mmCIF file of C-alpha atoms in Angstrom:
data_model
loop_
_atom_site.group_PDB
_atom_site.id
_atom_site.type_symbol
_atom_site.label_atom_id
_atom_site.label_comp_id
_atom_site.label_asym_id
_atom_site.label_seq_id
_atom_site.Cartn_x
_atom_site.Cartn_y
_atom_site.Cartn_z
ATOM 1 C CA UNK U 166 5.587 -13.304 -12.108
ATOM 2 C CA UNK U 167 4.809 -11.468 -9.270
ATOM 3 C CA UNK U 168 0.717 -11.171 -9.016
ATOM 4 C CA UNK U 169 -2.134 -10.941 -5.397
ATOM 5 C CA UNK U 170 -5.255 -12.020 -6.304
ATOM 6 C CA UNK U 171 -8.542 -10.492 -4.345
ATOM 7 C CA UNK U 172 -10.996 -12.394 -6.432
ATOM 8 C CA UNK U 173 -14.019 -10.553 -4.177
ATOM 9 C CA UNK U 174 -14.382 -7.564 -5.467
ATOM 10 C CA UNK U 175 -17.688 -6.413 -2.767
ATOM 11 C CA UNK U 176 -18.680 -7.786 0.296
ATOM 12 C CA UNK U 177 -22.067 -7.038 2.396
ATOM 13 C CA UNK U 178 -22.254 -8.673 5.561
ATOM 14 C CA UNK U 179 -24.687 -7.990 8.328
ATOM 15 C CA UNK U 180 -23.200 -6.959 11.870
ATOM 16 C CA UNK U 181 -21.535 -9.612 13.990
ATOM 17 C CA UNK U 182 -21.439 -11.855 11.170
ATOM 18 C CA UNK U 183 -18.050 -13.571 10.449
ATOM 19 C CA UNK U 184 -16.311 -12.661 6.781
ATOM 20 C CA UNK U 185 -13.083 -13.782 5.090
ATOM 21 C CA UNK U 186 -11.342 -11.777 2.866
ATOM 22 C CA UNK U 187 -9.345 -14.099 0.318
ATOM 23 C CA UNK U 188 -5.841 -13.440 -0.800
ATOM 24 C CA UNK U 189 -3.884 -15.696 -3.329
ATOM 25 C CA UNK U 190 -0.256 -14.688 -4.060
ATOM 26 C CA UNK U 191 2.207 -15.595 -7.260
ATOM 27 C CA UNK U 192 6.075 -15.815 -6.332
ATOM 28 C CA UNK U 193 9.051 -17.305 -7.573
ATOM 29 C CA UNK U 194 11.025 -15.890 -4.685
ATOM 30 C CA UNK U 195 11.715 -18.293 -1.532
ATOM 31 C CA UNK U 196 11.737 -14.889 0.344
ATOM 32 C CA UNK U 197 8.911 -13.002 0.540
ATOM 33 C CA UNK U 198 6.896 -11.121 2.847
ATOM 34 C CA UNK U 199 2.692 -10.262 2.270
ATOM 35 C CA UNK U 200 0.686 -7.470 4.205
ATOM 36 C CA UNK U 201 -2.844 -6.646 4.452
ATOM 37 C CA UNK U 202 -3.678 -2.977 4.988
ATOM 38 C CA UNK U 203 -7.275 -1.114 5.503
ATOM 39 C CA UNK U 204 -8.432 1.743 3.386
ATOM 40 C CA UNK U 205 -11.273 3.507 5.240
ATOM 41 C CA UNK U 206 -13.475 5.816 3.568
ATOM 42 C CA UNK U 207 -11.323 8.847 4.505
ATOM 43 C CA UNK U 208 -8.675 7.486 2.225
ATOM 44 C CA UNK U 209 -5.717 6.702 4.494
ATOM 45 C CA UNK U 210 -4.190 3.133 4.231
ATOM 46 C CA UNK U 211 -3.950 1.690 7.613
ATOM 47 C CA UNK U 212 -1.152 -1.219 8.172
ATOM 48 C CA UNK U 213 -2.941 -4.523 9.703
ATOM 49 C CA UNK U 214 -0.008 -7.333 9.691
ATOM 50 C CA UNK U 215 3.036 -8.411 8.010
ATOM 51 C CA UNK U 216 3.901 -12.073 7.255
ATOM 52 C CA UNK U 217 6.733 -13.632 6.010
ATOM 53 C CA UNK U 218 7.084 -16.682 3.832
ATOM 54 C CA UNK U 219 8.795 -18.421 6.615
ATOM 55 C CA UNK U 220 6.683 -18.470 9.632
ATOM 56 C CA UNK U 221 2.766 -19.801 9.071
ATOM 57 C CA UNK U 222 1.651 -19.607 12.233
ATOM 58 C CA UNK U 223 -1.558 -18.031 11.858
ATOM 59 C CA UNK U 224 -2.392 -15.268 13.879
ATOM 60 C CA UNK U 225 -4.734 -13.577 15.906
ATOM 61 C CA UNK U 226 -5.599 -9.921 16.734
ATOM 62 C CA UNK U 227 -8.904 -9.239 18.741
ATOM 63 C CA UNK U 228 -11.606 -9.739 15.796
ATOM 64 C CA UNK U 229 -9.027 -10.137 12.916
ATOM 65 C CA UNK U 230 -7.412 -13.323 12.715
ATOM 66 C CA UNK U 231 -4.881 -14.360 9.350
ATOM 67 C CA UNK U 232 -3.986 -17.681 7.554
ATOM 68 C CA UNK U 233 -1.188 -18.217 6.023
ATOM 69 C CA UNK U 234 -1.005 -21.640 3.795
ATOM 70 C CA UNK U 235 2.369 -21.698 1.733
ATOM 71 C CA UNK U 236 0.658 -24.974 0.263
ATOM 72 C CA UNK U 237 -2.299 -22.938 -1.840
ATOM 73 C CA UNK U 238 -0.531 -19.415 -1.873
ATOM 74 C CA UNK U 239 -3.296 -17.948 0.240
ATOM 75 C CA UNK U 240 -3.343 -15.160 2.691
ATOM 76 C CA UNK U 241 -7.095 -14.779 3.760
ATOM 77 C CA UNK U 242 -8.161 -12.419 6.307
ATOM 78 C CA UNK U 243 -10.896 -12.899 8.882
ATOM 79 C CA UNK U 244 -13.161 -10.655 10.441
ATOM 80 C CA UNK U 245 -15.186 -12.186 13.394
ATOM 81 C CA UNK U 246 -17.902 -10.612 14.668
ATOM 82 C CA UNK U 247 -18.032 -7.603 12.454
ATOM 83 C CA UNK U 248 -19.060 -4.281 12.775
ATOM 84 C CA UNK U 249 -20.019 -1.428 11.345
ATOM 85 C CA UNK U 250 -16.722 0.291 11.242
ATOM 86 C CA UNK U 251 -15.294 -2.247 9.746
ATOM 87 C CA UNK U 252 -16.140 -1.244 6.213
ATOM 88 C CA UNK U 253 -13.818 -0.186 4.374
ATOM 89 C CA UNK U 254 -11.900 -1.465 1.412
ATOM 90 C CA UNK U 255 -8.973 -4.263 2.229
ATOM 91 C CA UNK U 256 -5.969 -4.878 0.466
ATOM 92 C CA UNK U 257 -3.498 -7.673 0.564
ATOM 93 C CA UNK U 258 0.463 -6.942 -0.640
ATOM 94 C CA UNK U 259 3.358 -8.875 -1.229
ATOM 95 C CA UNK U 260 7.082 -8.337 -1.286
ATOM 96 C CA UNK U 261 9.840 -10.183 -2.507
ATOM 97 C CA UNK U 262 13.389 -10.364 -1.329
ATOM 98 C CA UNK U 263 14.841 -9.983 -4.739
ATOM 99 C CA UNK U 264 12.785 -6.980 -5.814
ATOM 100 C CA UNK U 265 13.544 -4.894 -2.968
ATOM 101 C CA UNK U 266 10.628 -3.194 -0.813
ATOM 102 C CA UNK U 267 8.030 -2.288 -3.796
ATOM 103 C CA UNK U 268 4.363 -3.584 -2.568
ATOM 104 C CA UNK U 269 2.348 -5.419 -4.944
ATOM 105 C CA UNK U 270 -0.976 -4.876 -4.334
ATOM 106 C CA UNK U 271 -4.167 -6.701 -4.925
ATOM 107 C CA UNK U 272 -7.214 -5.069 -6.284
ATOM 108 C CA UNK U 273 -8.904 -5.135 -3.141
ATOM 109 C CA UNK U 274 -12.025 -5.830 -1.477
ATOM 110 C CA UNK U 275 -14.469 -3.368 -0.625
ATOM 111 C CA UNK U 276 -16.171 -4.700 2.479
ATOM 112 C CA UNK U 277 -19.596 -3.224 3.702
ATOM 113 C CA UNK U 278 -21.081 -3.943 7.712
ATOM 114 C CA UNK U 279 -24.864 -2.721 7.616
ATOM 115 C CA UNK U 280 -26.147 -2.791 11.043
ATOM 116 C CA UNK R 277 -2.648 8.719 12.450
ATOM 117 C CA UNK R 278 0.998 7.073 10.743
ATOM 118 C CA UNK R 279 3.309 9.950 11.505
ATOM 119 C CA UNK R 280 3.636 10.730 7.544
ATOM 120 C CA UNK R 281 2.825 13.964 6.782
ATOM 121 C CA UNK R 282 1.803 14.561 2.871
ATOM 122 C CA UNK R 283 1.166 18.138 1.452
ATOM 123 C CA UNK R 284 -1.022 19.306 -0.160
ATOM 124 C CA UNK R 285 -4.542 17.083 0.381
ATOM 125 C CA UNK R 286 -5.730 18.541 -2.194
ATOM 126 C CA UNK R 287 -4.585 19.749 -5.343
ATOM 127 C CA UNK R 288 -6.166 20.867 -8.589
ATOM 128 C CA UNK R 289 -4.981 21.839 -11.759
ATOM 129 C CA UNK R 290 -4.337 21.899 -15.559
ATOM 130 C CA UNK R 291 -3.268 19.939 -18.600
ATOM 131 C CA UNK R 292 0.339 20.749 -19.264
ATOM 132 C CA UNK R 293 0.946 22.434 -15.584
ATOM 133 C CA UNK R 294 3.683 21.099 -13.281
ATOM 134 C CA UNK R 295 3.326 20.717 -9.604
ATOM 135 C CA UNK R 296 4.902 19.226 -6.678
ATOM 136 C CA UNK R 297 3.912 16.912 -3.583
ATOM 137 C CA UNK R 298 5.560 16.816 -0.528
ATOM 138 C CA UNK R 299 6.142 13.714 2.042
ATOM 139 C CA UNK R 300 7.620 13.775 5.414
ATOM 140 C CA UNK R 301 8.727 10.631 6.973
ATOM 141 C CA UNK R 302 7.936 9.311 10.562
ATOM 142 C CA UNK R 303 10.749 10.361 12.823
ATOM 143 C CA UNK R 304 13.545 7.896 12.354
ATOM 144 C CA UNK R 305 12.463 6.416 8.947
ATOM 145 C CA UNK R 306 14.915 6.841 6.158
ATOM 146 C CA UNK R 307 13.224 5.366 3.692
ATOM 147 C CA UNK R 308 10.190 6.815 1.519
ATOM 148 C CA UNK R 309 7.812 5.489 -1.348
ATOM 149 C CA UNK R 310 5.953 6.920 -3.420
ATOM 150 C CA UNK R 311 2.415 5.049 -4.920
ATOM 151 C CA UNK R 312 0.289 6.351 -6.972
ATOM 152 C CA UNK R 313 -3.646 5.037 -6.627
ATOM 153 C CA UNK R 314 -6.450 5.210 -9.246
ATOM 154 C CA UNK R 315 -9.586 4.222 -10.311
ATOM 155 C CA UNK R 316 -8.290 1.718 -13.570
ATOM 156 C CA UNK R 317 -4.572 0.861 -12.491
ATOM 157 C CA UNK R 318 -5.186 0.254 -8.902
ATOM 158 C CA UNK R 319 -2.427 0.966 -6.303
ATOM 159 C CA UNK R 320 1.024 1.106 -8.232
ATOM 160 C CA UNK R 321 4.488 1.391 -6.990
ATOM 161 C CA UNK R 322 6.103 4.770 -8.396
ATOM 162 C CA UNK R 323 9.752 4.464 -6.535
ATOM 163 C CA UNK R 324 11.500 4.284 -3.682
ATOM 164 C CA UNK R 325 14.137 6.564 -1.854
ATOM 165 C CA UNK R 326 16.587 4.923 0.835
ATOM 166 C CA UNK R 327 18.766 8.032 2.653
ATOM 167 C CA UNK R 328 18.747 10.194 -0.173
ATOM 168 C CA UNK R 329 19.481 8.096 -2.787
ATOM 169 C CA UNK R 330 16.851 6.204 -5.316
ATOM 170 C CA UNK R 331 16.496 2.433 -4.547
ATOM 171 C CA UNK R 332 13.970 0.967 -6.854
ATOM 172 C CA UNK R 333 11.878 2.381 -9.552
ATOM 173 C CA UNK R 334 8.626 0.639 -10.377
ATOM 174 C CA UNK R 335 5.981 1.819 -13.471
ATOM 175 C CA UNK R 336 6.986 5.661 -12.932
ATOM 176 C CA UNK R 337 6.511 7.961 -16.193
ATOM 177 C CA UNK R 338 9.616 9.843 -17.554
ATOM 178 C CA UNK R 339 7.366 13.299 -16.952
ATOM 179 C CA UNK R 340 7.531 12.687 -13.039
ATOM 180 C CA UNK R 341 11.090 12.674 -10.851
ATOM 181 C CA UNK R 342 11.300 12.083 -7.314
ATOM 182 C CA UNK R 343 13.878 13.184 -4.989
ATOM 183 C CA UNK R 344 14.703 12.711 -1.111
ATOM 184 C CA UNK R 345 16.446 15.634 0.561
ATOM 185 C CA UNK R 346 18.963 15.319 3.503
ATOM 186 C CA UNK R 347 16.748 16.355 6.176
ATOM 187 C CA UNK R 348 14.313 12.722 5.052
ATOM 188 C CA UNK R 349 11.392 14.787 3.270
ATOM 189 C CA UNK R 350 10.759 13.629 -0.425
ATOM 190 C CA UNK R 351 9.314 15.436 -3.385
ATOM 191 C CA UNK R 352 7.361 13.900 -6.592
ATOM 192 C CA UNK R 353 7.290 16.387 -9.247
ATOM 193 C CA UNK R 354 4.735 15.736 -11.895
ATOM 194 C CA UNK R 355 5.281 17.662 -15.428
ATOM 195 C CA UNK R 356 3.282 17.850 -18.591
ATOM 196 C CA UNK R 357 0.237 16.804 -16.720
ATOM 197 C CA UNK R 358 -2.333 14.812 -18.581
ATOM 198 C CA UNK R 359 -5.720 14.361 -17.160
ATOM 199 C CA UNK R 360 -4.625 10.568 -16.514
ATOM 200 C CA UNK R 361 -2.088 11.639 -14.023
ATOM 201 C CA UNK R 362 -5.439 12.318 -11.978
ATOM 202 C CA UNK R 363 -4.883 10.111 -9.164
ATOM 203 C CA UNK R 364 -4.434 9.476 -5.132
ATOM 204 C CA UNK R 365 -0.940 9.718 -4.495
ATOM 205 C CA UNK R 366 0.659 8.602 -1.503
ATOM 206 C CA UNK R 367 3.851 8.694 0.205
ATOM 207 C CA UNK R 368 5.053 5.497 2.455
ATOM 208 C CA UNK R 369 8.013 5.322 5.011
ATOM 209 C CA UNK R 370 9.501 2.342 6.670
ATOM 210 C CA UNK R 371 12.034 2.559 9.333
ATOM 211 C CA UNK R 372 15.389 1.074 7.157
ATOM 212 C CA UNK R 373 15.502 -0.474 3.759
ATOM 213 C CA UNK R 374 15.718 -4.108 5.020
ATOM 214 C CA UNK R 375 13.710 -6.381 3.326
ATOM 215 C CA UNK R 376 9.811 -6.585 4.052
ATOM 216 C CA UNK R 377 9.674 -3.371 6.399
ATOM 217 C CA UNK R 378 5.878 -2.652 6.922
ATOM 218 C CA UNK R 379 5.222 0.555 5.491
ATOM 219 C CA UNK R 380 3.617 3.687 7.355
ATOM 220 C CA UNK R 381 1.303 5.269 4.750
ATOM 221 C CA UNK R 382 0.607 9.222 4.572
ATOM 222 C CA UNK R 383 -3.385 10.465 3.981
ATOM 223 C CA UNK R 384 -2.212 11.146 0.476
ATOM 224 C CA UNK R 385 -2.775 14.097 -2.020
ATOM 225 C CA UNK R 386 -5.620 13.842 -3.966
ATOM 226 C CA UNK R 387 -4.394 15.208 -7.658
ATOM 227 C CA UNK R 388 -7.390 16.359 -9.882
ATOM 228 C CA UNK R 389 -6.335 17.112 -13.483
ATOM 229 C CA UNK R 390 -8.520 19.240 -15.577
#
């Protein structure tokens, strides 16, 4: 069965703390490809990265850094430094190959930076 | 700002109307999503057009149809509206239908049922 778990449902952090966002993914595909996008309070989701199952080379964007472990089916987002427009609420997709485009989203984790 | 355009932002209206939201792609994408987001189901998958014809359908009630036109816009029509249908409903585009695309969301159209 296809299933993304966000197990935190609320985060509070303080400014320039660090927080990870957890992800865990279900998937009998081989192919399959897992996204995290931003919903700010104005309501628009915001694309952050794309993975696929075949390359876990963590990555690395300014603050926001990903890892990707095929071995524990996790996905987990990081946040360094954080700030105050950084809150927002975070969701983490998947695709698979054999299903065609349809994202599966998680329930999401609403994250809030007080300064 | 994605490049999808979504109208209305806003709409409101009543058991048992009928009404109709409107997506433009980003330039160059031919294929469009529709998800539908709410407060006790979350962010669903409604269906998916690929250059005018449907690709997948996910949990998408008989009362609503989609369709994508040759010019790349896409309409959800919503029928026999119940106030459960009151939802954020957005449109997605990616730029082909290969697999794992990232998809470009719109700002959505906030559908209030009363």
């Amino acid at each position: 069965a296809q299933k993304v778990t966000q197990a935190q449902t609320e985060i509070s952090v303080v400014e320039k703390e660090d927080v990870t966002l957890d992800c865990v993914y279900e998937t009998r595909d081989t192919t399959y490809y897992l996204f995290w996008y931003k919903q700010p309070p104005s309501g628009e989701l915001v694309f952050l990265i794309r993975r696929n199952s075949f390359d876990e080379q963590n990555e690395i964007s300014g603050r926001y850094s990903w890892n990707f472990q095929k071995s524990t089916s996790s996905f987990n987002f990081t946040i360094t430094a954080s700030q105050v427009v950084d809150s927002a609420v975070y969701f983490c997709a998947l695709s698979e190959a054999r299903y065609g485009d349809k994202l599966i989203f998680g329930t999401g984790t609403r994250l809030q930076v007080f300064p | 700002d994605s490049g999808v355009t979504q109208t209305p932002k806003h709409l409101i209206t009543a058991t048992g109307q009928r009404v109709t939201l409107r997506c433009s792609p980003r330039s160059g994408d031919l294929s469009v999503y529709w998800y539908q987001q709410s407060l006790d189901q979350g962010l669903q998958f409604l269906i998916q057009y690929y250059n005018g014809e449907e690709r997948a359908k996910g949990n998408i009630l008989e009362r609503f149809s989609a369709q994508q036109f040759p010019d790349l816009h896409s309409e959800l029509n919503l029928s026999s509206l119940e106030l459960g249908d009151s939802a954020l409903y957005f449109c997605a585009s990616s730029v082909r239908g290969a697999r794992g695309n990232e998809q470009f969301f719109g700002p959505g159209t906030r559908l209030t049922v009363l």
